[in-house]
PDB file of C-alpha atoms in Angstrom:
ATOM      1  CA  ASN A  12       7.574 -25.111 -47.764  1.00 57.00           C
ATOM      2  CA  GLU A  13       9.071 -25.697 -51.190  1.00 68.00           C
ATOM      3  CA  ARG A  14       7.979 -23.486 -54.057  1.00 76.00           C
ATOM      4  CA  LEU A  15       8.939 -23.081 -57.675  1.00 82.00           C
ATOM      5  CA  PRO A  16       7.436 -20.494 -60.011  1.00 83.00           C
ATOM      6  CA  ILE A  17       6.315 -22.111 -63.280  1.00 86.00           C
ATOM      7  CA  ILE A  18       5.047 -19.151 -65.279  1.00 86.00           C
ATOM      8  CA  VAL A  19       5.358 -19.422 -69.043  1.00 92.00           C
ATOM      9  CA  LYS A  20       6.392 -16.515 -71.229  1.00 91.00           C
ATOM     10  CA  ASP A  21       5.197 -16.722 -74.834  1.00 93.00           C
ATOM     11  CA  ALA A  22       2.911 -19.660 -74.057  1.00 95.00           C
ATOM     12  CA  ARG A  23       0.848 -19.335 -77.236  1.00 95.00           C
ATOM     13  CA  PRO A  24       3.812 -19.868 -79.604  1.00 96.00           C
ATOM     14  CA  ILE A  25       4.852 -22.923 -77.542  1.00 96.00           C
ATOM     15  CA  TYR A  26       1.326 -24.272 -77.926  1.00 96.00           C
ATOM     16  CA  ASP A  27       1.187 -23.473 -81.650  1.00 95.00           C
ATOM     17  CA  VAL A  28       4.392 -25.428 -82.356  1.00 95.00           C
ATOM     18  CA  ASN A  29       3.358 -28.390 -80.149  1.00 94.00           C
ATOM     19  CA  ARG A  30      -0.410 -28.647 -80.649  1.00 93.00           C
ATOM     20  CA  ASP A  31      -0.274 -32.459 -80.769  1.00 92.00           C
ATOM     21  CA  LYS A  32       1.151 -32.544 -77.229  1.00 90.00           C
ATOM     22  CA  PHE A  33      -1.561 -30.262 -75.867  1.00 93.00           C
ATOM     23  CA  SER A  34      -4.676 -31.809 -77.396  1.00 90.00           C
ATOM     24  CA  TRP A  35      -6.240 -31.843 -73.913  1.00 88.00           C
ATOM     25  CA  ILE A  36      -6.555 -28.030 -73.877  1.00 92.00           C
ATOM     26  CA  PRO A  37     -10.131 -27.109 -74.878  1.00 91.00           C
ATOM     27  CA  LYS A  38     -10.416 -24.543 -77.660  1.00 93.00           C
ATOM     28  CA  GLU A  39     -12.351 -22.207 -75.352  1.00 93.00           C
ATOM     29  CA  ASN A  40      -9.296 -22.000 -73.052  1.00 91.00           C
ATOM     30  CA  LEU A  41      -6.743 -21.078 -75.728  1.00 94.00           C
ATOM     31  CA  TYR A  42      -7.285 -17.343 -75.178  1.00 93.00           C
ATOM     32  CA  ALA A  43      -5.884 -17.714 -71.655  1.00 91.00           C
ATOM     33  CA  LEU A  44      -2.489 -18.850 -72.932  1.00 94.00           C
ATOM     34  CA  ASP A  45      -1.801 -15.243 -73.916  1.00 91.00           C
ATOM     35  CA  HIS A  46      -1.547 -14.190 -70.244  1.00 86.00           C
ATOM     36  CA  MET A  47       0.558 -16.947 -68.671  1.00 89.00           C
ATOM     37  CA  ASP A  48       3.470 -14.645 -67.870  1.00 85.00           C
ATOM     38  CA  LYS A  49       1.409 -13.686 -64.799  1.00 80.00           C
ATOM     39  CA  GLY A  50       0.311 -17.189 -63.766  1.00 83.00           C
ATOM     40  CA  ALA A  51      -2.507 -19.581 -64.564  1.00 86.00           C
ATOM     41  CA  GLY A  52      -5.302 -17.041 -63.991  1.00 84.00           C
ATOM     42  CA  GLN A  53      -7.646 -19.597 -62.391  1.00 84.00           C
ATOM     43  CA  ILE A  54      -7.602 -21.672 -65.588  1.00 87.00           C
ATOM     44  CA  ARG A  55      -6.931 -25.339 -64.743  1.00 87.00           C
ATOM     45  CA  THR A  56      -5.521 -26.153 -68.166  1.00 90.00           C
ATOM     46  CA  ASN A  57      -3.070 -23.239 -67.846  1.00 91.00           C
ATOM     47  CA  GLY A  58      -1.703 -24.776 -64.659  1.00 91.00           C
ATOM     48  CA  ARG A  59      -1.271 -28.133 -66.366  1.00 91.00           C
ATOM     49  CA  PHE A  60       0.282 -26.421 -69.412  1.00 94.00           C
ATOM     50  CA  ALA A  61       2.787 -24.576 -67.190  1.00 93.00           C
ATOM     51  CA  PHE A  62       3.705 -27.800 -65.395  1.00 93.00           C
ATOM     52  CA  THR A  63       4.185 -29.607 -68.700  1.00 93.00           C
ATOM     53  CA  VAL A  64       6.364 -26.865 -70.181  1.00 94.00           C
ATOM     54  CA  ASN A  65       8.445 -26.665 -66.977  1.00 93.00           C
ATOM     55  CA  TYR A  66       8.516 -30.426 -66.298  1.00 94.00           C
ATOM     56  CA  GLU A  67      12.309 -30.791 -66.317  1.00 94.00           C
ATOM     57  CA  THR A  68      12.743 -27.798 -63.984  1.00 93.00           C
ATOM     58  CA  VAL A  69      10.126 -29.188 -61.582  1.00 93.00           C
ATOM     59  CA  ALA A  70      11.700 -32.681 -61.627  1.00 94.00           C
ATOM     60  CA  ALA A  71      15.147 -31.182 -60.950  1.00 94.00           C
ATOM     61  CA  LYS A  72      13.734 -29.168 -58.024  1.00 92.00           C
ATOM     62  CA  VAL A  73      12.158 -32.319 -56.563  1.00 91.00           C
ATOM     63  CA  GLN A  74      15.487 -34.160 -56.808  1.00 92.00           C
ATOM     64  CA  ASP A  75      17.341 -31.192 -55.267  1.00 90.00           C
ATOM     65  CA  VAL A  76      14.932 -31.014 -52.328  1.00 87.00           C
ATOM     66  CA  LEU A  77      15.041 -34.787 -51.775  1.00 86.00           C
ATOM     67  CA  THR A  78      18.831 -34.626 -51.732  1.00 86.00           C
ATOM     68  CA  GLN A  79      18.709 -31.841 -49.150  1.00 82.00           C
ATOM     69  CA  ILE A  80      16.213 -33.721 -46.991  1.00 76.00           C
ATOM     70  CA  THR A  81      18.195 -36.938 -46.982  1.00 73.00           C
ATOM     71  CA  ASN A  82      21.557 -35.221 -46.567  1.00 72.00           C
ATOM     72  CA  ALA A  83      23.546 -36.853 -43.725  1.00 58.00           C
ATOM     73  CA  ARG A  84      24.401 -33.431 -42.252  1.00 58.00           C
ATOM     74  CA  ILE A  85      20.695 -32.807 -41.665  1.00 60.00           C
ATOM     75  CA  ILE A  86      20.148 -36.249 -40.128  1.00 60.00           C
ATOM     76  CA  ASN A  87      22.818 -35.551 -37.511  1.00 65.00           C
ATOM     77  CA  ASN A  88      21.727 -31.963 -36.905  1.00 65.00           C
ATOM     78  CA  GLU A  89      20.279 -31.241 -33.440  1.00 69.00           C
ATOM     79  CA  LYS A  90      17.638 -28.894 -34.942  1.00 70.00           C
ATOM     80  CA  TYR A  91      15.878 -31.853 -36.582  1.00 65.00           C
ATOM     81  CA  GLU A  92      14.383 -34.936 -35.041  1.00 66.00           C
ATOM     82  CA  LEU A  93      13.676 -37.928 -37.250  1.00 60.00           C
ATOM     83  CA  LEU A  94      10.179 -39.356 -36.909  1.00 66.00           C
ATOM     84  CA  GLY A  95      11.179 -42.524 -38.732  1.00 68.00           C
ATOM     85  CA  THR A  96      13.228 -43.754 -41.627  1.00 69.00           C
ATOM     86  CA  GLU A  97      10.636 -42.999 -44.299  1.00 78.00           C
ATOM     87  CA  THR A  98      10.744 -39.656 -46.092  1.00 82.00           C
ATOM     88  CA  GLU A  99       7.329 -38.018 -46.161  1.00 86.00           C
ATOM     89  CA  ILE A 100       6.124 -35.556 -48.781  1.00 89.00           C
ATOM     90  CA  HIS A 101       3.086 -33.409 -48.009  1.00 90.00           C
ATOM     91  CA  MET A 102       1.449 -31.709 -50.996  1.00 90.00           C
ATOM     92  CA  ILE A 103      -0.917 -28.856 -50.185  1.00 90.00           C
ATOM     93  CA  PHE A 104      -2.819 -27.602 -53.198  1.00 89.00           C
ATOM     94  CA  SER A 105      -6.010 -25.866 -54.163  1.00 88.00           C
ATOM     95  CA  VAL A 106      -8.487 -27.596 -56.440  1.00 89.00           C
ATOM     96  CA  CYS A 107     -10.190 -24.240 -56.969  1.00 87.00           C
ATOM     97  CA  GLY A 108      -7.820 -22.262 -59.141  1.00 79.00           C
ATOM     98  CA  GLY A 109      -5.324 -22.599 -61.926  1.00 75.00           C
ATOM     99  CA  THR A 110      -1.859 -23.693 -60.896  1.00 84.00           C
ATOM    100  CA  GLY A 111      -2.567 -25.988 -57.951  1.00 85.00           C
ATOM    101  CA  CYS A 112      -5.746 -27.298 -59.500  1.00 86.00           C
ATOM    102  CA  GLY A 113      -4.113 -27.962 -62.846  1.00 86.00           C
ATOM    103  CA  THR A 114      -0.927 -29.512 -61.473  1.00 89.00           C
ATOM    104  CA  PHE A 115      -1.781 -31.653 -58.463  1.00 89.00           C
ATOM    105  CA  LEU A 116      -2.306 -34.855 -60.457  1.00 89.00           C
ATOM    106  CA  ASN A 117       0.799 -34.249 -62.554  1.00 90.00           C
ATOM    107  CA  MET A 118       2.810 -33.504 -59.412  1.00 91.00           C
ATOM    108  CA  ALA A 119       1.621 -36.697 -57.727  1.00 90.00           C
ATOM    109  CA  TYR A 120       2.696 -38.743 -60.763  1.00 89.00           C
ATOM    110  CA  LEU A 121       6.048 -36.926 -60.850  1.00 92.00           C
ATOM    111  CA  LEU A 122       6.637 -37.571 -57.143  1.00 93.00           C
ATOM    112  CA  ARG A 123       5.740 -41.239 -57.513  1.00 90.00           C
ATOM    113  CA  LYS A 124       8.357 -41.475 -60.286  1.00 91.00           C
ATOM    114  CA  GLU A 125      11.093 -39.330 -58.709  1.00 90.00           C
ATOM    115  CA  ALA A 126      10.572 -40.382 -55.068  1.00 89.00           C
ATOM    116  CA  PRO A 127       9.337 -43.988 -55.199  1.00 88.00           C
ATOM    117  CA  GLY A 128      10.274 -44.783 -51.585  1.00 85.00           C
ATOM    118  CA  CYS A 129       8.558 -41.759 -50.068  1.00 89.00           C
ATOM    119  CA  LYS A 130       5.201 -41.558 -48.358  1.00 90.00           C
ATOM    120  CA  ILE A 131       3.135 -38.971 -50.264  1.00 91.00           C
ATOM    121  CA  THR A 132       0.102 -37.279 -48.711  1.00 93.00           C
ATOM    122  CA  GLY A 133      -2.064 -34.692 -50.438  1.00 91.00           C
ATOM    123  CA  TYR A 134      -4.202 -31.999 -48.851  1.00 93.00           C
ATOM    124  CA  ALA A 135      -6.766 -30.373 -51.135  1.00 90.00           C
ATOM    125  CA  VAL A 136      -8.028 -26.895 -50.315  1.00 89.00           C
ATOM    126  CA  LEU A 137     -11.724 -26.797 -51.204  1.00 89.00           C
ATOM    127  CA  PRO A 138     -13.953 -23.900 -52.389  1.00 86.00           C
ATOM    128  CA  GLY A 139     -15.252 -22.934 -48.950  1.00 86.00           C
ATOM    129  CA  VAL A 140     -11.840 -21.637 -47.900  1.00 86.00           C
ATOM    130  CA  PHE A 141     -11.675 -19.191 -50.798  1.00 80.00           C
ATOM    131  CA  LYS A 142     -15.297 -18.120 -50.550  1.00 79.00           C
ATOM    132  CA  ASN A 143     -14.778 -17.242 -46.880  1.00 83.00           C
ATOM    133  CA  MET A 144     -11.627 -15.252 -47.688  1.00 80.00           C
ATOM    134  CA  SER A 145     -13.037 -13.136 -50.503  1.00 77.00           C
ATOM    135  CA  LYS A 146     -16.314 -12.418 -52.218  1.00 74.00           C
ATOM    136  CA  SER A 147     -14.806 -11.180 -55.503  1.00 76.00           C
ATOM    137  CA  GLY A 148     -13.133 -13.266 -58.195  1.00 75.00           C
ATOM    138  CA  MET A 149     -14.837 -16.458 -57.054  1.00 80.00           C
ATOM    139  CA  ALA A 150     -16.791 -17.306 -60.248  1.00 79.00           C
ATOM    140  CA  LYS A 151     -14.466 -20.176 -61.263  1.00 81.00           C
ATOM    141  CA  VAL A 152     -13.716 -21.565 -57.800  1.00 85.00           C
ATOM    142  CA  GLU A 153     -16.501 -24.160 -57.647  1.00 89.00           C
ATOM    143  CA  PRO A 154     -16.368 -25.193 -61.349  1.00 87.00           C
ATOM    144  CA  ASN A 155     -12.594 -25.705 -61.057  1.00 85.00           C
ATOM    145  CA  ALA A 156     -13.014 -27.826 -57.935  1.00 89.00           C
ATOM    146  CA  TYR A 157     -15.733 -29.882 -59.609  1.00 90.00           C
ATOM    147  CA  GLY A 158     -13.556 -30.482 -62.677  1.00 86.00           C
ATOM    148  CA  ALA A 159     -10.523 -31.429 -60.584  1.00 86.00           C
ATOM    149  CA  ILE A 160     -12.544 -33.862 -58.493  1.00 88.00           C
ATOM    150  CA  GLN A 161     -13.968 -35.409 -61.676  1.00 87.00           C
ATOM    151  CA  ASP A 162     -10.408 -35.942 -62.964  1.00 83.00           C
ATOM    152  CA  LEU A 163      -9.395 -37.512 -59.673  1.00 83.00           C
ATOM    153  CA  ASP A 164     -12.494 -39.703 -59.540  1.00 84.00           C
ATOM    154  CA  PHE A 165     -11.880 -40.944 -63.092  1.00 81.00           C
ATOM    155  CA  LEU A 166      -8.296 -41.928 -62.301  1.00 78.00           C
ATOM    156  CA  MET A 167      -9.189 -43.527 -58.957  1.00 78.00           C
ATOM    157  CA  HIS A 168     -11.741 -45.836 -60.587  1.00 76.00           C
ATOM    158  CA  MET A 169      -9.378 -47.281 -63.151  1.00 73.00           C
ATOM    159  CA  GLY A 170      -9.114 -50.967 -62.408  1.00 69.00           C
ATOM    160  CA  ILE A 171      -6.242 -53.409 -62.700  1.00 69.00           C
ATOM    161  CA  ASP A 172      -7.408 -54.459 -66.161  1.00 75.00           C
ATOM    162  CA  SER A 173      -7.747 -50.849 -67.387  1.00 74.00           C
ATOM    163  CA  THR A 174      -5.573 -49.408 -70.104  1.00 75.00           C
ATOM    164  CA  PRO A 175      -2.693 -47.618 -68.344  1.00 66.00           C
ATOM    165  CA  PHE A 176      -3.058 -43.851 -68.120  1.00 65.00           C
ATOM    166  CA  ASN A 177       0.071 -41.969 -69.155  1.00 69.00           C
ATOM    167  CA  LEU A 178       0.806 -38.314 -68.629  1.00 64.00           C
ATOM    168  CA  GLU A 179       2.900 -37.199 -71.588  1.00 64.00           C
ATOM    169  CA  TYR A 180       5.405 -34.341 -71.470  1.00 57.00           C
TER     170      TYR A 180
END
């Protein structure tokens, strides 16, 4: 139940000064950077952009939460019962929109780096959930899911001899 808003005010000027770091943003998505003070707007690259710009804040939040979870006062608290010695992280994200869809891979890499001893499990919310909830605003739901699954498939099929894939911030 941990959340952290990662909106970006003045996203376009940040992009303009750092174009070399954001070469993965397609030209047809640049218009959407002008509205990131309200969120990702169902644009996957906006979610990834917001995560990248807020990387240090997100990493600090992860460390803060891990510290709270492993705090000795919690371990000895009668409200909590330990299921084992391993800390588990459960990521629930949508592959159908902007923020969750654009950040789930980056978040998984961040968690692997910041919480190497933790068991990480991801739960992807698929298009059917959104289409059953609402009939309007669903034009990008399936294309976003398809794109996110393609990204995931590409990374999952990298072999041992593959060139390492680095997410740069």
